[in-house]
Each structure stands twice: as structure tokens, then as C-alpha cells.
Short mmCIF file of C-alpha atoms in Angstrom, two decimals:
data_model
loop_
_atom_site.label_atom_id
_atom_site.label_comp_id
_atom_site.label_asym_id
_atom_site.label_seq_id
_atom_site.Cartn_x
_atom_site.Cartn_y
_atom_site.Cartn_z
CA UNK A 1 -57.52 -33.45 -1.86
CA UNK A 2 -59.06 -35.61 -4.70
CA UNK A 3 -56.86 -36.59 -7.61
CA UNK A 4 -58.62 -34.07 -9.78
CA UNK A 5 -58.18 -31.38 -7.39
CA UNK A 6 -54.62 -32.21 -7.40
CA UNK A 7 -53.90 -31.01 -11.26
CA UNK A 8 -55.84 -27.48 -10.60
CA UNK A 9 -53.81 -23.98 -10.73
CA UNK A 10 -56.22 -22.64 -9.52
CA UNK A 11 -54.87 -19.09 -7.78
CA UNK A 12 -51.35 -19.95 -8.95
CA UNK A 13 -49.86 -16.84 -10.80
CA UNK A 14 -48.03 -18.56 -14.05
CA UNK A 15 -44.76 -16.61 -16.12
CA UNK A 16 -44.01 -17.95 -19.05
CA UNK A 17 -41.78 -16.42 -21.63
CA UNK A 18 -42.20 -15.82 -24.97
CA UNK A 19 -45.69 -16.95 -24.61
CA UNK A 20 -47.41 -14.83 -27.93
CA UNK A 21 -47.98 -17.39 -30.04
CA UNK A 22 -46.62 -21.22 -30.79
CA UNK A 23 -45.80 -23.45 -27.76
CA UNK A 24 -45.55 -21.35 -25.25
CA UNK A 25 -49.19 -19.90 -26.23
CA UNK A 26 -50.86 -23.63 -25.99
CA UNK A 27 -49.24 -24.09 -22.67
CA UNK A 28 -50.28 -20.59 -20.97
CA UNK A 29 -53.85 -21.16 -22.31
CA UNK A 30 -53.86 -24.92 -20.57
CA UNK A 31 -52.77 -23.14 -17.62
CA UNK A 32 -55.70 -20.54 -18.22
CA UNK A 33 -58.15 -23.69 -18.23
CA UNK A 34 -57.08 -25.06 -14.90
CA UNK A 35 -56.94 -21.69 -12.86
CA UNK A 36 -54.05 -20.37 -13.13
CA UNK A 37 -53.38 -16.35 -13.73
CA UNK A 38 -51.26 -15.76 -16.78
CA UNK A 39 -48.44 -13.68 -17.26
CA UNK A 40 -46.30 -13.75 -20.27
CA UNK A 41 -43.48 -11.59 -22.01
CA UNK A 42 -41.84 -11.24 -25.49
CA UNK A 43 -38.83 -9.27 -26.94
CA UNK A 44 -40.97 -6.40 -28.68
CA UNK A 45 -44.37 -4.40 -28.26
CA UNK A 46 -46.09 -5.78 -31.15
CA UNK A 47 -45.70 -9.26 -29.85
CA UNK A 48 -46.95 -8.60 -26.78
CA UNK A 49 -50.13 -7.01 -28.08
CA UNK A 50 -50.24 -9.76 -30.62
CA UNK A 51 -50.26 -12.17 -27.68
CA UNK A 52 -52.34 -10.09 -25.31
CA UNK A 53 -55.55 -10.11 -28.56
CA UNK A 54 -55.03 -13.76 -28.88
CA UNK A 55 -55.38 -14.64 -25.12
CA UNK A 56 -58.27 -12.32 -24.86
CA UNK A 57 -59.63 -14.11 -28.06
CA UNK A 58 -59.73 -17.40 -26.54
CA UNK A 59 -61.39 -14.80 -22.93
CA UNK A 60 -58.37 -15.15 -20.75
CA UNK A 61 -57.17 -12.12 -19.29
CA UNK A 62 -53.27 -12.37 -19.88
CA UNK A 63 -50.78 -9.96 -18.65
CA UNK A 64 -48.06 -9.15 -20.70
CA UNK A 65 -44.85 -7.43 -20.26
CA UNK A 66 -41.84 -6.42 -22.87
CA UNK A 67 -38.31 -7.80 -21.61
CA UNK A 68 -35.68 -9.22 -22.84
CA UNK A 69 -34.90 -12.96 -20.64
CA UNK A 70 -31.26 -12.86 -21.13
CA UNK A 71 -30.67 -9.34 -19.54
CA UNK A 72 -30.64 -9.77 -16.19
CA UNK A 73 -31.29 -6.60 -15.22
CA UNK A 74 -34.41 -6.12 -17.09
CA UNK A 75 -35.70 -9.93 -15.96
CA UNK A 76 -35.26 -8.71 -12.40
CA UNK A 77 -37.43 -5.94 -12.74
CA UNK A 78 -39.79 -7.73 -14.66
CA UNK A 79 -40.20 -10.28 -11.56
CA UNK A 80 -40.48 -7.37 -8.61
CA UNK A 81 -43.25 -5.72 -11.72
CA UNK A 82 -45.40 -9.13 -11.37
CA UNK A 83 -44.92 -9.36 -8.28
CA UNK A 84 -46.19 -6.03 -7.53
CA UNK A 85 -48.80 -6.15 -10.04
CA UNK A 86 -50.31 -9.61 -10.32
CA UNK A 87 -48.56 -11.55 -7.23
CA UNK A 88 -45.40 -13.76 -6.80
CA UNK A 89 -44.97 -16.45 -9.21
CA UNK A 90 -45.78 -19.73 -8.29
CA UNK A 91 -45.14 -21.53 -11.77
CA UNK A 92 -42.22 -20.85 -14.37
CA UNK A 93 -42.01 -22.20 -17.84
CA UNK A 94 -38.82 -21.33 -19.60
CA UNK A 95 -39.77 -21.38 -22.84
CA UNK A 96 -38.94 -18.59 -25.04
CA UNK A 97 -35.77 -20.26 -27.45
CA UNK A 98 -34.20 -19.76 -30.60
CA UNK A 99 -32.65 -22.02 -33.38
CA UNK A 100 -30.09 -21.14 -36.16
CA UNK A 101 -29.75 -24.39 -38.57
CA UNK A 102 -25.97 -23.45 -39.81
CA UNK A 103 -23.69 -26.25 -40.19
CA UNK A 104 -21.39 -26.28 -37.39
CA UNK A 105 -17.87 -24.87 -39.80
CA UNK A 106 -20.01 -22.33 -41.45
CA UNK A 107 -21.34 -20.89 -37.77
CA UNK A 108 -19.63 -18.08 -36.32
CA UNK A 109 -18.95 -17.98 -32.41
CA UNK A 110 -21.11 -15.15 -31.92
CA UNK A 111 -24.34 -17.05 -33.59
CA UNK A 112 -23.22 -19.79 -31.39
CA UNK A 113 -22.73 -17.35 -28.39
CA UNK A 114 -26.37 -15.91 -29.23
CA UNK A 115 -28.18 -19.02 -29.17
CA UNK A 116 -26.77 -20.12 -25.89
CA UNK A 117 -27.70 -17.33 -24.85
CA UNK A 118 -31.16 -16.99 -25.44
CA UNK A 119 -31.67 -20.61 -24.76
CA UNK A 120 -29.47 -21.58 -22.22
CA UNK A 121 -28.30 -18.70 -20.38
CA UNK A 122 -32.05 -16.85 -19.75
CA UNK A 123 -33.48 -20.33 -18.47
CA UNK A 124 -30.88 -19.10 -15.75
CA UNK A 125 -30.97 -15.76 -15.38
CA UNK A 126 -35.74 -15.67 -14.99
CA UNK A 127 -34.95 -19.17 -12.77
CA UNK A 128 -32.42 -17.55 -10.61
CA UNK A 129 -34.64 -14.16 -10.08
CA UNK A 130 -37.93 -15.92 -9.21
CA UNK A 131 -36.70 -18.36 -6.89
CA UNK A 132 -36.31 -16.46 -4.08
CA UNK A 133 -40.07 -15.52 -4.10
CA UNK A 134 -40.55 -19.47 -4.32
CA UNK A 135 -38.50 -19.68 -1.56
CA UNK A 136 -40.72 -17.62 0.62
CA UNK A 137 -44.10 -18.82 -0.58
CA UNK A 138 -42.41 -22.53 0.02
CA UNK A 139 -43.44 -23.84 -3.33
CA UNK A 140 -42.77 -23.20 -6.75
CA UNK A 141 -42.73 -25.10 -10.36
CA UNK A 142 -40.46 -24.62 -12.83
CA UNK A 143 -40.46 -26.17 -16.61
CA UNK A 144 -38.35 -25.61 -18.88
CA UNK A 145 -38.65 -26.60 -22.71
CA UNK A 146 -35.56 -29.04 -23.54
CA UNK A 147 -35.53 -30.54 -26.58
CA UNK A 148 -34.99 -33.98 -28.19
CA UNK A 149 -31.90 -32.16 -28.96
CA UNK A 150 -30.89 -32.66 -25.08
CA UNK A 151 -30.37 -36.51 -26.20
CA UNK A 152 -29.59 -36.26 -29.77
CA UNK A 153 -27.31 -34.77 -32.25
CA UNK A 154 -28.71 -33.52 -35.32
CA UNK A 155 -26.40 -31.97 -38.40
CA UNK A 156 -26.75 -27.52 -38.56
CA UNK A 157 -27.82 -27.57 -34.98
CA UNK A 158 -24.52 -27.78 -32.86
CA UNK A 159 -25.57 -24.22 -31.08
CA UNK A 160 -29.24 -25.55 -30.06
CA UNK A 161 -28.10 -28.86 -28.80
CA UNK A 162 -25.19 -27.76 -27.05
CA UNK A 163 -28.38 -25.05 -25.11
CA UNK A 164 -30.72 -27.69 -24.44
CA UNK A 165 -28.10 -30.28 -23.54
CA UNK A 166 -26.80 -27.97 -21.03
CA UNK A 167 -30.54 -27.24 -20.29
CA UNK A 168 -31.13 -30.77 -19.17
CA UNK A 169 -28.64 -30.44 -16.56
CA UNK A 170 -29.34 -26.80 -15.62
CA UNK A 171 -33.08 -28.29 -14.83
CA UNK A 172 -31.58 -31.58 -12.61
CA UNK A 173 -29.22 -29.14 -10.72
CA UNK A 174 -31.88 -26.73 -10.02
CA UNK A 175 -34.07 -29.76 -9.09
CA UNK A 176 -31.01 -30.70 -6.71
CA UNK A 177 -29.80 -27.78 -5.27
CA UNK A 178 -33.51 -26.55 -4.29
CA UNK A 179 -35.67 -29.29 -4.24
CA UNK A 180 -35.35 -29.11 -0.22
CA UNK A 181 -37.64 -25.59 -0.27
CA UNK A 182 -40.61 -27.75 -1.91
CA UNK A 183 -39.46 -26.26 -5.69
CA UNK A 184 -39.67 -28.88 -8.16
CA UNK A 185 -37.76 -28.16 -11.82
CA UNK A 186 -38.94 -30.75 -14.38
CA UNK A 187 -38.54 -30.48 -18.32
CA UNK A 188 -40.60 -30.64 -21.21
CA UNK A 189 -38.83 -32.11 -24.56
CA UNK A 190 -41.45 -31.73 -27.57
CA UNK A 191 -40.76 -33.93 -30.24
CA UNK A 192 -41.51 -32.30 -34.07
CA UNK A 193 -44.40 -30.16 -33.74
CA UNK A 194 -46.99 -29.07 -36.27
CA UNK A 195 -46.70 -25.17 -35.64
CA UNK A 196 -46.33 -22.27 -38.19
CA UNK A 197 -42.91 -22.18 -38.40
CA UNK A 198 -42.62 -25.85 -39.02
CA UNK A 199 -45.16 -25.67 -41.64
CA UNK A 200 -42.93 -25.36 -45.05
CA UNK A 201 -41.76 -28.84 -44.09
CA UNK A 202 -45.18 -30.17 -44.25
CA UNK A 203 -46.06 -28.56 -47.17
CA UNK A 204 -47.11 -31.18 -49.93
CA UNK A 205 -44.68 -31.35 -53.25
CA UNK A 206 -45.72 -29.97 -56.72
CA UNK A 207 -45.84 -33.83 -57.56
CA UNK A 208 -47.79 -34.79 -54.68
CA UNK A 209 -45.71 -36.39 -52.60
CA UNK A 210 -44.60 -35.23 -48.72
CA UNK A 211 -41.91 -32.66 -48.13
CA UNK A 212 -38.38 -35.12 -47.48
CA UNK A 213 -38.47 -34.02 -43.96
CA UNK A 214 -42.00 -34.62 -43.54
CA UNK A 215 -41.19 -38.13 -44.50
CA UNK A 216 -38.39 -38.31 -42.26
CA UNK A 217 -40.11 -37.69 -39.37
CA UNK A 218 -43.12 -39.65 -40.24
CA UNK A 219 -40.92 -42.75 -40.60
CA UNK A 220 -38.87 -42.13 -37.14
CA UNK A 221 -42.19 -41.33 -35.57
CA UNK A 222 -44.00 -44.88 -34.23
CA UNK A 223 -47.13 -42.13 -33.52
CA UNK A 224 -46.52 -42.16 -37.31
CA UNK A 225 -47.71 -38.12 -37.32
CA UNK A 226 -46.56 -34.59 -36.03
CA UNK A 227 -47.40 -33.45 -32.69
CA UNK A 228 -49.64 -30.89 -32.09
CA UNK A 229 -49.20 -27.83 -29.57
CA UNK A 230 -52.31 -29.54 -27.37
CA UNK A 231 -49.91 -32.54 -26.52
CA UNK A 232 -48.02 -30.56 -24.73
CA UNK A 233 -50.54 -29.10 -22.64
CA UNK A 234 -51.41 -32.08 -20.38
CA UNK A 235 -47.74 -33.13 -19.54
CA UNK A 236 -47.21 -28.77 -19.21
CA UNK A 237 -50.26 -28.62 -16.50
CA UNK A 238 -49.18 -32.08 -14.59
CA UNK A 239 -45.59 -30.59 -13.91
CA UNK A 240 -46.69 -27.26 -12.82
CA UNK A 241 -49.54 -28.83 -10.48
CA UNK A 242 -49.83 -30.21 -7.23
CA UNK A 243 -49.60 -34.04 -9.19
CA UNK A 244 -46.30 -33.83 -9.40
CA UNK A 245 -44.88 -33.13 -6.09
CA UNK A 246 -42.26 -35.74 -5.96
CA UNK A 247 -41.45 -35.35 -9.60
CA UNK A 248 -38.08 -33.44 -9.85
CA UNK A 249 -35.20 -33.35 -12.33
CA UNK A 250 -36.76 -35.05 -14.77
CA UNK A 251 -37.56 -34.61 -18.65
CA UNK A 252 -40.58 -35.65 -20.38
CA UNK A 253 -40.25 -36.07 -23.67
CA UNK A 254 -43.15 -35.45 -25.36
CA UNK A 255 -42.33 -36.92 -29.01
CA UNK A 256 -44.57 -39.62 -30.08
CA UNK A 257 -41.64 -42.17 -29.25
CA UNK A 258 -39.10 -40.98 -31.50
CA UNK A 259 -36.49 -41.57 -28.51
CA UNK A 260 -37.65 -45.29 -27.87
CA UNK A 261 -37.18 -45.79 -31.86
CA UNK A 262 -34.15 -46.98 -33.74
CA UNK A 263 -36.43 -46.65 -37.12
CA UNK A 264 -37.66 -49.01 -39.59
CA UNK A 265 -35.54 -51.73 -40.74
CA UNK A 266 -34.87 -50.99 -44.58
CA UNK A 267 -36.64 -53.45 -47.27
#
């Protein structure tokens, strides 16, 4: 096999969740690019078909599916639905999340309880039901979307670090407890992305200046910039390919060196 031929997906069947717009989006339509057969899902109808128009938009023919990822139930019959209907998974990307920004005093256990368990807890429960298939095929990728949160701690996000903390090591024991079966379980942790929902904090000031956080970020950036969703999609397409055989348990951060960066000595 050339080293080209090594990153292609093609005739690999690809889930990832929450995959109608945003990150998830950018990395399903990189997977699109190098072969792969794309199958997504989201929590409602009308994100689905909002996905399924912007997929066929850009002329990939997505499948998608309505599910919930932390009901178990539901997940498993999602997975023996794609299997039936497209074919067994071969890549996973765990990337459907949520964040509440509440400082930690003012957060109530059950918003806690509801971000671990969309971001922490789901990872899981889609991981756990499409192993087995993995298992039987004897290969089988699996991504999921940490965070620079997995390192760091941040003020009003105790919930979402706490998930992708505890989605760092859900990634290196899934690495380590099935690695032997030729299923490798790496992580991707974006840094601050340029997206739509990001976009009021890159919105320039009545006076002209940047947004504070905008600022912020520039300064703690050495890329000096935001990322954009196609960064991900190179590092997203090496972990779920053929390159990355012996790669397993490991994060890469994707954040323009933020992490290597102890900021700007003040003048």
C-alpha cells in the first residue's frame, strides 16, 4: 500500500453523531472526500433533514437517523438499523456534546448530571454498542472530540471539563482494553473554533475594537487566529485511516498551540 493509499476510507461506513452542522459536519464531509460512506444522527427531525440538504449540497449522499446517544436503548437500535441498512461501522466519531457556561455554585446537579451525560456518558453508551461489530470485522476507529478542557480548567465550565476530562481517559481505556482486536480509540481536542455559535465572541465592538474574548484567545493563541472547522479535518481523516494503525490512546490537540503556551509576558 502507498502512503497515500494508506489515508483513504474508501468503503469504510463512518457514524458520527450529531453531525448536521458545525464540527461534526466538516469532519463527515472530509470523510466523504476520502471514500468513506456517511452516516450521521441528531436529537430531532428537523436537524436531520437540515443535515441531510447540506450533505447533499456539498453531493454526498449522507444517511441520517433521529436518536438520542445517551439512551441506550435507542443507540442500540440505531447500530443493528446501519448495520442493516448501510453496513457495519468501521469508523466512530463521538462528537455530538453540549456546554452550559454556569459558574460552578450557581449550577444545579441536574445541569451538571445532563452535561455528563450527553458528553461523557453517550461517548460510552454508541462506543460500547458498535464495538462488537468491530470486533467481528477485526478493525475499527474510534474518535472522540475531547476538549482543551481535558487539560485545563476554565471558570463556568466545571460540568464540561469534568465530561471531557473523564473523556480522555474513557478514550485511553478503550484504547487499552481493546486495542488487541486491531480497534484503535484516539481523540481529537479542537482548540477555539470559528463556528456559528462562537461567532458573538468575534463580533467587532461598536468602537471598533475585538470582542474581550476574541482578544483573549488571540493573545494565548501563538497561531495568533481562530481555528477553522477544516483544521480538524486532516487530523479527523488520519485517525480514522489506515495511517494510524499504531496510534492508540492518544489526543491530538488541535489548537494552534494554546497548550504549549504560557502567554505573553506582560509589558
Amino acid at each position: 500500500m502507498g502512503i497515500l493509499n494508506s489515508f483513504s476510507l474508501e468503503g469504510k461506513v463512518a457514524l458520527v453523531t450529531g453531525a448536521s452542522y458545525g464540527i461534526g459536519f466538516a469532519i463527515a464531509t472530509a470523510y466523504a472526500e476520502a471514500g468513506a460512506t456517511i452516516v450521521f444522527n441528531d436529537i430531532k427531525q428537523e436537524l436531520v433533514d437540515k443535515g441531510l440538504a447540506a450533505y447533499k449540497e456539498k453531493g454526498i449522499d449522507a444517511h441520517g437517523y433521529v436518536c438520542d446517544v445517551t439512551d441506550e436503548t435507542a443507540v442500540n437500535e440505531l447500530v443493528k438499523k446501519i448495520e442493516e441498512e448501510v453496513g457495519t461501522i468501521d469508523i466512530l466519531v463521538n462528537n455530538a456534546g453540549i456546554i452550559k457556561r454556569i459558574p460552578m455554585l450557581e449550577m444545579s446537579a441536574d445541569a451538571f448530571r445532563q452535561v455528563i451525560d450527553v458528553d461523557l456518558n453517550a461517548p460510552f453508551i454508541v462506543s460500547k454498542a458498535v464495538i462488537p461489530g468491530m470486533i467481528k470485522k477485526g478493525h475499527g476507529k474510534i474518535i472522540n472530540i475531547c476538549s482543551m478542557m481535558s487539560e485545563l480548567g476554565r471558570e463556568t465550565v466545571s460540568a464540561y471539563a469534568a465530561a471531557k476530562g473523564g473523556l480522555k481517559m474513557l478514550t485511553r481505556n478503550i484504547a487499552s482494553e481493546y486495542g488487541e482486536y486491531n480497534i484503535q480509540c484516539n481523540g481529537i481536542g479542537p482548540g477555539y473554533i470559528a463556528t456559528p455559535q462562537t461567532a458573538p465572541l468575534r463580533e467587532i465592538q461598536p468602537d471598533g475594537s475585538r470582542h474581550p474574548f476574541d482578544q483573549f484567545i488571540i493573545a494565548k493563541t501563538p497561531a495568533a487566529r481562530w481555528g477553522d472547522t477544516s483544521d480538524l479535518q486532516g487530523p479527523a481523516v488520519f485517525l480514522a485511516s489506515d495511517a494510524s494503525n499504531f496510534v492508540n490512546g492518544h489526543v491530538l490537540y488541535v489548537d494552534g498551540g494554546i497548550l504549549a503556551y504560557i502567554g505573553k509576558q506582560p509589558q
